[in-house]
Short mmCIF file of C-alpha atoms in Angstrom, two decimals:
data_model
loop_
_atom_site.label_atom_id
_atom_site.label_comp_id
_atom_site.label_asym_id
_atom_site.label_seq_id
_atom_site.Cartn_x
_atom_site.Cartn_y
_atom_site.Cartn_z
CA MET S 1 0.00 0.00 0.00
CA ASN S 2 1.46 3.35 -1.06
CA LYS S 3 1.65 5.99 1.60
CA LYS S 4 0.54 9.43 0.63
CA LYS S 5 3.32 11.94 0.62
CA LYS S 6 2.71 14.66 3.16
CA THR S 7 2.27 18.00 1.42
CA ILE S 8 3.98 20.97 3.00
CA PRO S 9 1.77 24.08 2.95
CA GLU S 10 3.16 27.17 1.31
CA TYR S 11 4.05 29.92 3.74
CA PHE S 12 3.83 33.59 2.85
CA GLY S 13 5.96 36.38 4.21
CA GLY S 14 6.35 40.06 3.73
CA GLN S 15 7.88 43.37 4.64
CA ALA S 16 6.60 46.70 5.84
CA LEU S 17 7.11 49.56 3.41
CA ILE S 18 6.64 53.32 3.50
CA GLU S 19 2.85 53.62 3.78
CA GLY S 20 2.57 50.09 2.46
CA VAL S 21 3.26 46.37 2.63
CA MET S 22 5.00 43.84 0.40
CA MET S 23 3.88 40.20 0.50
CA GLN S 24 5.61 37.32 -1.27
CA GLY S 25 5.22 33.64 -2.04
CA SER S 26 7.01 31.04 -4.11
CA CYS S 27 5.75 32.47 -7.44
CA GLY S 28 6.37 36.16 -6.86
CA TYR S 29 5.45 39.14 -4.75
CA ALA S 30 3.03 42.03 -4.61
CA SER S 31 3.46 45.50 -3.15
CA ALA S 32 0.65 47.80 -2.08
CA ALA S 33 0.91 51.37 -0.80
CA ARG S 34 -1.50 54.09 0.26
CA THR S 35 -1.18 57.22 -1.88
CA PRO S 36 -1.58 60.75 -0.44
CA GLY S 37 -5.03 60.77 -2.04
CA GLY S 38 -6.12 57.71 -0.06
CA ARG S 39 -6.08 55.13 -2.85
CA ILE S 40 -4.20 51.84 -2.68
CA VAL S 41 -1.81 51.44 -5.59
CA TYR S 42 -0.35 48.00 -6.21
CA LYS S 43 2.34 46.31 -8.25
CA ARG S 44 2.75 42.56 -8.89
CA GLN S 45 5.91 40.76 -9.89
CA THR S 46 6.34 37.10 -10.81
CA ARG S 47 9.73 35.53 -10.24
CA ARG S 48 11.58 32.27 -10.10
CA LYS S 49 13.82 31.96 -7.08
CA LEU S 50 17.51 31.36 -7.59
CA THR S 51 17.28 28.12 -5.58
CA ASP S 52 14.72 26.81 -8.10
CA ARG S 53 17.06 27.57 -11.00
CA ILE S 54 20.15 26.18 -9.25
CA PRO S 55 19.11 23.21 -7.05
CA LEU S 56 22.56 23.05 -5.44
CA LEU S 57 21.76 26.29 -3.62
CA LYS S 58 18.97 24.51 -1.72
CA LEU S 59 21.55 22.76 0.43
CA PRO S 60 21.50 23.68 4.14
CA LEU S 61 23.56 26.79 5.02
CA LEU S 62 23.78 27.82 1.34
CA ARG S 63 20.04 28.43 1.06
CA GLY S 64 20.15 30.82 3.99
CA VAL S 65 22.73 33.06 2.34
CA VAL S 66 20.78 33.01 -0.95
CA ALA S 67 17.50 33.83 0.82
CA PHE S 68 19.13 36.76 2.62
CA CYS S 69 20.58 38.20 -0.61
CA GLU S 70 17.27 37.82 -2.47
CA SER S 71 15.35 39.47 0.37
CA MET S 72 17.80 42.40 0.35
CA TYR S 73 17.32 42.89 -3.38
CA VAL S 74 13.51 42.67 -3.29
CA GLY S 75 13.33 44.69 -0.09
CA PHE S 76 15.30 47.67 -1.41
CA GLY S 77 13.35 47.69 -4.66
CA THR S 78 9.91 47.62 -3.06
CA LEU S 79 10.92 50.15 -0.39
CA THR S 80 11.99 52.61 -3.08
CA TRP S 81 8.77 51.97 -5.01
CA SER S 82 6.62 52.64 -1.94
CA ALA S 83 8.48 55.88 -1.17
CA PHE S 84 7.61 57.12 -4.67
CA GLN S 85 3.94 56.15 -4.26
CA ALA S 86 3.79 57.95 -0.91
CA GLY S 87 5.17 61.09 -2.57
CA GLU S 88 8.53 61.04 -0.78
CA GLU S 89 10.76 60.36 -3.79
CA GLU S 90 11.04 61.96 -7.21
CA GLU S 91 12.15 58.81 -9.02
CA GLU S 92 9.95 55.76 -9.30
CA GLN S 93 12.62 53.11 -8.88
CA MET S 94 16.35 52.60 -8.60
CA SER S 95 18.46 51.41 -11.49
CA TRP S 96 20.25 48.13 -10.91
CA LYS S 97 23.50 50.05 -10.35
CA GLU S 98 21.89 52.28 -7.73
CA MET S 99 20.37 49.18 -6.15
CA ALA S 100 23.79 47.50 -5.98
CA ILE S 101 25.35 50.62 -4.42
CA ALA S 102 22.57 50.83 -1.83
CA ILE S 103 22.90 47.16 -0.86
CA VAL S 104 26.70 47.31 -0.65
CA SER S 105 26.47 50.50 1.43
CA ALA S 106 24.05 48.81 3.82
CA LEU S 107 26.35 45.80 4.15
CA LEU S 108 29.37 48.02 4.81
CA LEU S 109 27.50 49.92 7.53
CA THR S 110 26.44 46.60 9.07
CA ILE S 111 30.05 45.41 9.14
CA LEU S 112 31.19 48.74 10.60
CA PHE S 113 28.70 48.83 13.48
CA PHE S 114 28.25 45.13 14.24
CA VAL S 115 31.72 43.70 13.52
CA ILE S 116 34.45 46.35 13.58
CA LEU S 117 33.08 48.56 16.38
CA PRO S 118 32.42 45.71 18.89
CA VAL S 119 35.90 44.24 18.24
CA CYS S 120 37.53 47.63 18.86
CA LEU S 121 35.48 48.40 21.97
CA ALA S 122 36.15 44.99 23.55
CA ALA S 123 39.85 44.78 22.67
CA PHE S 124 40.94 46.28 26.01
CA SER S 125 39.27 43.47 28.00
CA LEU S 126 41.54 40.63 26.81
CA GLN S 127 44.08 41.02 29.62
CA TYR S 128 41.31 41.02 32.22
CA VAL S 129 38.83 38.34 31.09
CA GLY S 130 40.75 36.28 28.53
CA PRO S 131 39.73 35.27 24.97
CA PHE S 132 36.36 33.78 25.96
CA GLY S 133 35.35 36.80 28.03
CA ARG S 134 36.45 39.16 25.26
CA SER S 135 34.29 37.31 22.71
CA LEU S 136 31.33 37.36 25.08
CA LEU S 137 31.75 41.09 25.67
CA GLU S 138 31.91 41.68 21.90
CA GLY S 139 28.64 39.82 21.49
CA LEU S 140 26.95 41.77 24.26
CA ILE S 141 28.14 45.07 22.76
CA ARG S 142 26.85 43.97 19.33
CA ILE S 143 23.42 43.10 20.73
CA GLY S 144 23.35 46.30 22.79
CA LEU S 145 24.09 48.44 19.74
CA PHE S 146 21.32 46.75 17.77
CA LEU S 147 18.74 47.17 20.55
CA ALA S 148 19.75 50.81 21.04
CA TYR S 149 19.35 51.41 17.30
CA VAL S 150 15.89 49.81 17.20
CA LEU S 151 14.72 51.72 20.28
CA ALA S 152 16.05 55.00 18.88
CA ILE S 153 14.38 54.74 15.48
CA SER S 154 11.12 53.51 17.01
CA ARG S 155 10.65 57.01 18.45
CA LEU S 156 10.65 58.60 14.99
CA PRO S 157 7.08 59.29 13.73
CA ASP S 158 7.76 57.98 10.21
CA ILE S 159 9.32 54.77 11.53
CA ALA S 160 6.44 54.34 13.97
CA ARG S 161 4.09 54.23 10.97
CA VAL S 162 6.31 51.66 9.26
CA PHE S 163 6.11 49.57 12.45
CA GLN S 164 2.30 49.82 12.26
CA TYR S 165 2.41 48.44 8.71
CA HIS S 166 4.75 45.75 10.06
CA GLY S 167 2.05 44.82 12.55
CA ALA S 168 -0.57 44.80 9.77
CA GLU S 169 1.61 42.45 7.73
CA HIS S 170 1.97 39.97 10.62
CA LYS S 171 -1.67 40.10 11.61
CA THR S 172 -2.81 39.46 8.04
CA ILE S 173 -0.50 36.47 7.61
CA ASN S 174 -1.57 35.09 11.00
CA ALA S 175 -5.25 35.37 10.00
CA TRP S 176 -4.59 33.51 6.75
CA GLU S 177 -2.68 30.74 8.50
CA ALA S 178 -5.50 30.45 11.04
CA GLY S 179 -7.93 29.74 8.17
CA LEU S 180 -9.98 32.89 8.69
CA PRO S 181 -11.54 35.10 6.00
CA LEU S 182 -9.30 38.09 5.38
CA THR S 183 -11.44 40.86 6.77
CA VAL S 184 -10.34 43.86 8.83
CA GLU S 185 -12.33 42.59 11.84
CA ASN S 186 -10.74 39.12 11.77
CA ILE S 187 -7.25 40.48 11.27
CA LYS S 188 -7.53 42.99 14.12
CA ARG S 189 -7.98 40.12 16.58
CA GLN S 190 -4.73 38.41 15.56
CA SER S 191 -1.36 38.72 17.24
CA ARG S 192 1.06 41.19 15.71
CA LEU S 193 3.94 38.75 16.38
CA ASN S 194 5.15 36.08 13.96
CA CYS S 195 8.03 33.63 14.49
CA ARG S 196 9.13 33.90 10.84
CA CYS S 197 9.68 37.66 10.94
CA GLY S 198 12.87 39.07 9.45
CA THR S 199 13.48 40.90 12.72
CA SER S 200 13.69 37.53 14.45
CA PHE S 201 16.16 36.34 11.79
CA ILE S 202 18.44 39.33 12.37
CA PHE S 203 18.31 38.95 16.14
CA MET S 204 18.94 35.20 15.82
CA SER S 205 22.00 35.99 13.71
CA LEU S 206 23.31 38.36 16.39
CA LEU S 207 22.87 35.74 19.10
CA LEU S 208 24.58 33.09 16.99
CA MET S 209 27.50 35.44 16.39
CA VAL S 210 28.18 35.26 20.12
CA VAL S 211 28.40 31.46 19.90
CA VAL S 212 30.24 31.09 16.59
CA PHE S 213 32.68 33.97 17.08
CA THR S 214 33.68 32.65 20.50
CA PHE S 215 35.46 29.74 18.83
CA ILE S 216 37.05 31.54 15.89
CA GLY S 217 39.26 34.53 15.44
CA ASN S 218 41.25 34.61 18.70
CA TYR S 219 43.91 36.82 17.11
CA ASP S 220 44.77 40.51 17.04
CA PRO S 221 41.89 42.95 16.27
CA VAL S 222 42.54 43.21 12.51
CA GLN S 223 42.65 39.43 12.07
CA ARG S 224 39.56 39.06 14.24
CA ILE S 225 37.66 41.53 12.07
CA LEU S 226 38.66 39.80 8.83
CA THR S 227 37.85 36.35 10.24
CA LYS S 228 34.42 37.50 11.41
CA ILE S 229 33.59 39.08 8.05
CA ILE S 230 34.51 35.84 6.28
CA ALA S 231 32.42 33.85 8.78
CA MET S 232 29.28 36.01 8.43
CA PRO S 233 27.76 33.87 5.64
CA LEU S 234 28.19 30.84 7.92
CA VAL S 235 26.33 32.64 10.69
CA MET S 236 23.52 33.63 8.31
CA GLY S 237 23.28 30.04 7.07
CA ILE S 238 22.99 28.64 10.60
CA ALA S 239 20.50 31.35 11.60
CA TYR S 240 18.31 30.51 8.62
CA GLU S 241 18.19 26.83 9.58
CA VAL S 242 17.19 27.74 13.14
CA PHE S 243 14.73 30.25 11.66
CA ARG S 244 13.00 27.42 9.75
CA LEU S 245 12.56 25.15 12.76
CA PRO S 246 9.09 26.53 13.71
CA LEU S 247 7.80 25.34 10.32
CA ARG S 248 8.71 21.73 11.13
CA PHE S 249 8.37 21.70 14.92
CA PRO S 250 5.89 24.43 15.87
CA ASP S 251 5.03 22.91 19.27
CA ASN S 252 8.53 21.87 20.34
CA PRO S 253 9.49 23.59 23.64
CA LEU S 254 13.14 23.96 22.58
CA VAL S 255 12.12 25.62 19.30
CA ARG S 256 9.84 28.00 21.17
CA TRP S 257 12.70 28.85 23.51
CA LEU S 258 15.03 29.55 20.57
CA THR S 259 12.51 31.82 18.83
CA ALA S 260 11.40 33.67 21.98
CA PRO S 261 14.03 36.48 21.84
CA GLY S 262 12.94 37.44 18.32
CA LEU S 263 9.30 37.56 19.40
CA TRP S 264 10.21 39.80 22.35
CA LEU S 265 11.97 42.19 19.97
CA GLN S 266 8.90 42.30 17.72
CA ARG S 267 7.02 44.01 20.54
CA ILE S 268 9.15 47.03 19.61
CA THR S 269 9.29 46.64 15.82
CA THR S 270 5.53 46.06 15.39
CA LYS S 271 2.69 48.37 16.45
CA GLU S 272 -1.08 48.00 16.36
CA PRO S 273 -2.25 49.02 12.86
CA SER S 274 -5.29 51.02 11.84
CA ALA S 275 -8.09 49.59 9.68
CA ALA S 276 -6.73 51.52 6.67
CA GLN S 277 -3.29 49.99 7.14
CA ILE S 278 -4.77 46.50 7.44
CA GLU S 279 -6.59 47.05 4.13
CA VAL S 280 -3.23 47.70 2.46
CA ALA S 281 -1.83 44.45 3.89
CA ILE S 282 -4.90 42.52 2.71
CA ALA S 283 -4.48 43.89 -0.81
CA ALA S 284 -0.79 42.94 -0.88
CA LEU S 285 -1.44 39.36 0.24
CA LEU S 286 -4.41 38.74 -2.07
CA LEU S 287 -2.46 40.06 -5.07
CA VAL S 288 0.56 37.77 -4.59
CA PRO S 289 0.85 35.71 -7.81
CA GLU S 290 -1.07 32.41 -7.46
CA PHE S 291 -2.15 33.17 -3.89
CA PRO S 292 -4.59 30.32 -3.06
CA GLY S 293 -7.03 32.48 -1.12
CA ALA S 294 -7.51 35.19 -3.75
CA ALA S 295 -10.88 33.90 -5.03
CA GLN S 296 -12.35 33.39 -1.55
CA ASN S 297 -11.59 36.87 -0.23
CA GLN S 298 -12.52 40.38 -1.28
CA LEU S 299 -10.04 43.06 -2.27
CA PRO S 300 -10.38 46.37 -0.40
CA PRO S 301 -11.92 49.43 -2.10
CA ASN S 302 -10.04 52.28 -3.79
CA LEU S 303 -7.59 49.83 -5.37
CA ILE S 304 -5.71 50.79 -8.52
CA SER S 305 -2.81 49.22 -10.37
CA GLU S 306 0.41 51.11 -10.96
CA GLU S 307 -0.23 51.05 -14.71
CA GLN S 308 -3.75 52.51 -14.33
CA LEU S 309 -2.44 55.24 -12.04
CA LYS S 310 0.25 56.19 -14.54
CA ARG S 311 -2.34 56.46 -17.32
CA GLU S 312 -4.56 58.65 -15.15
CA GLN S 313 -1.65 60.92 -14.28
CA ALA S 314 -0.58 61.16 -17.93
CA THR S 315 -4.13 62.06 -19.00
CA LEU S 316 -4.38 64.67 -16.23
CA LYS S 317 -1.16 66.34 -17.36
CA LYS S 318 -2.45 66.57 -20.94
CA THR S 319 -5.65 68.25 -19.85
CA GLN S 320 -3.97 70.80 -17.62
CA PRO S 321 -3.24 74.19 -19.19
CA ALA S 322 0.42 74.93 -19.95
#
């Protein structure tokens, strides 16, 4: 008797944007943003993941690095798009060169603040606490800098709104995974925390740096910095594997313990959204290419595609007097 192969459900994720939300699945992603006029403009994009084109990249550790790079690329692109829709940018989207410069700049700043600076600040402690204590202090400084950064930006009004859209994204995904119709009322009742959040992935990476970097790079500061930079893909790969554990073992106490710090941090990086913000998240999720719940749920009102909006704006310019 042939046993039926257990089908793994597809999980959807997303990202908060400027006055909007991006949602993605295995076949592509959709971005939705609220315009200054109150309409929801959307953009859909189909894609084939790099791991589907190159199966070798699906191997453990490698797939985590690939997923991180792809999320950086999509994230910067959709963030720029949403800023234009919200009226904060003059250009609609970055060129691929500008995108590359932005991503490299972000990576360099990450290395500066979370690798170089902790190594330099903790270098004095070697003679007092030894190599292990120095590595532990580096890790604590790294985590402290990250928490201070998150707390500082959370006080900015514009970032606070992004955190509200972050909460709308989580609540909408949680409602879908709970099997509920995607309505504002149902989504409001959901938790704004989600164990697969990118914030949890970043925080998991920082915690794993403490463990991994304790056993490597016990040299002078310059060698330690270079060794840690080289080892960062390894840390990301391990963090991604830990990050995926809730999908396979959602009720395991050890898995819950491992994911708990990321959930605590989400209490800062997510805020309770308004009904209008939830509508944007609903639109983004329902418009993801081949989203299975699209036919069973209703899109919010005042929805317009990017192409339609461009045509309207072009027509309006033609009718305006010179």
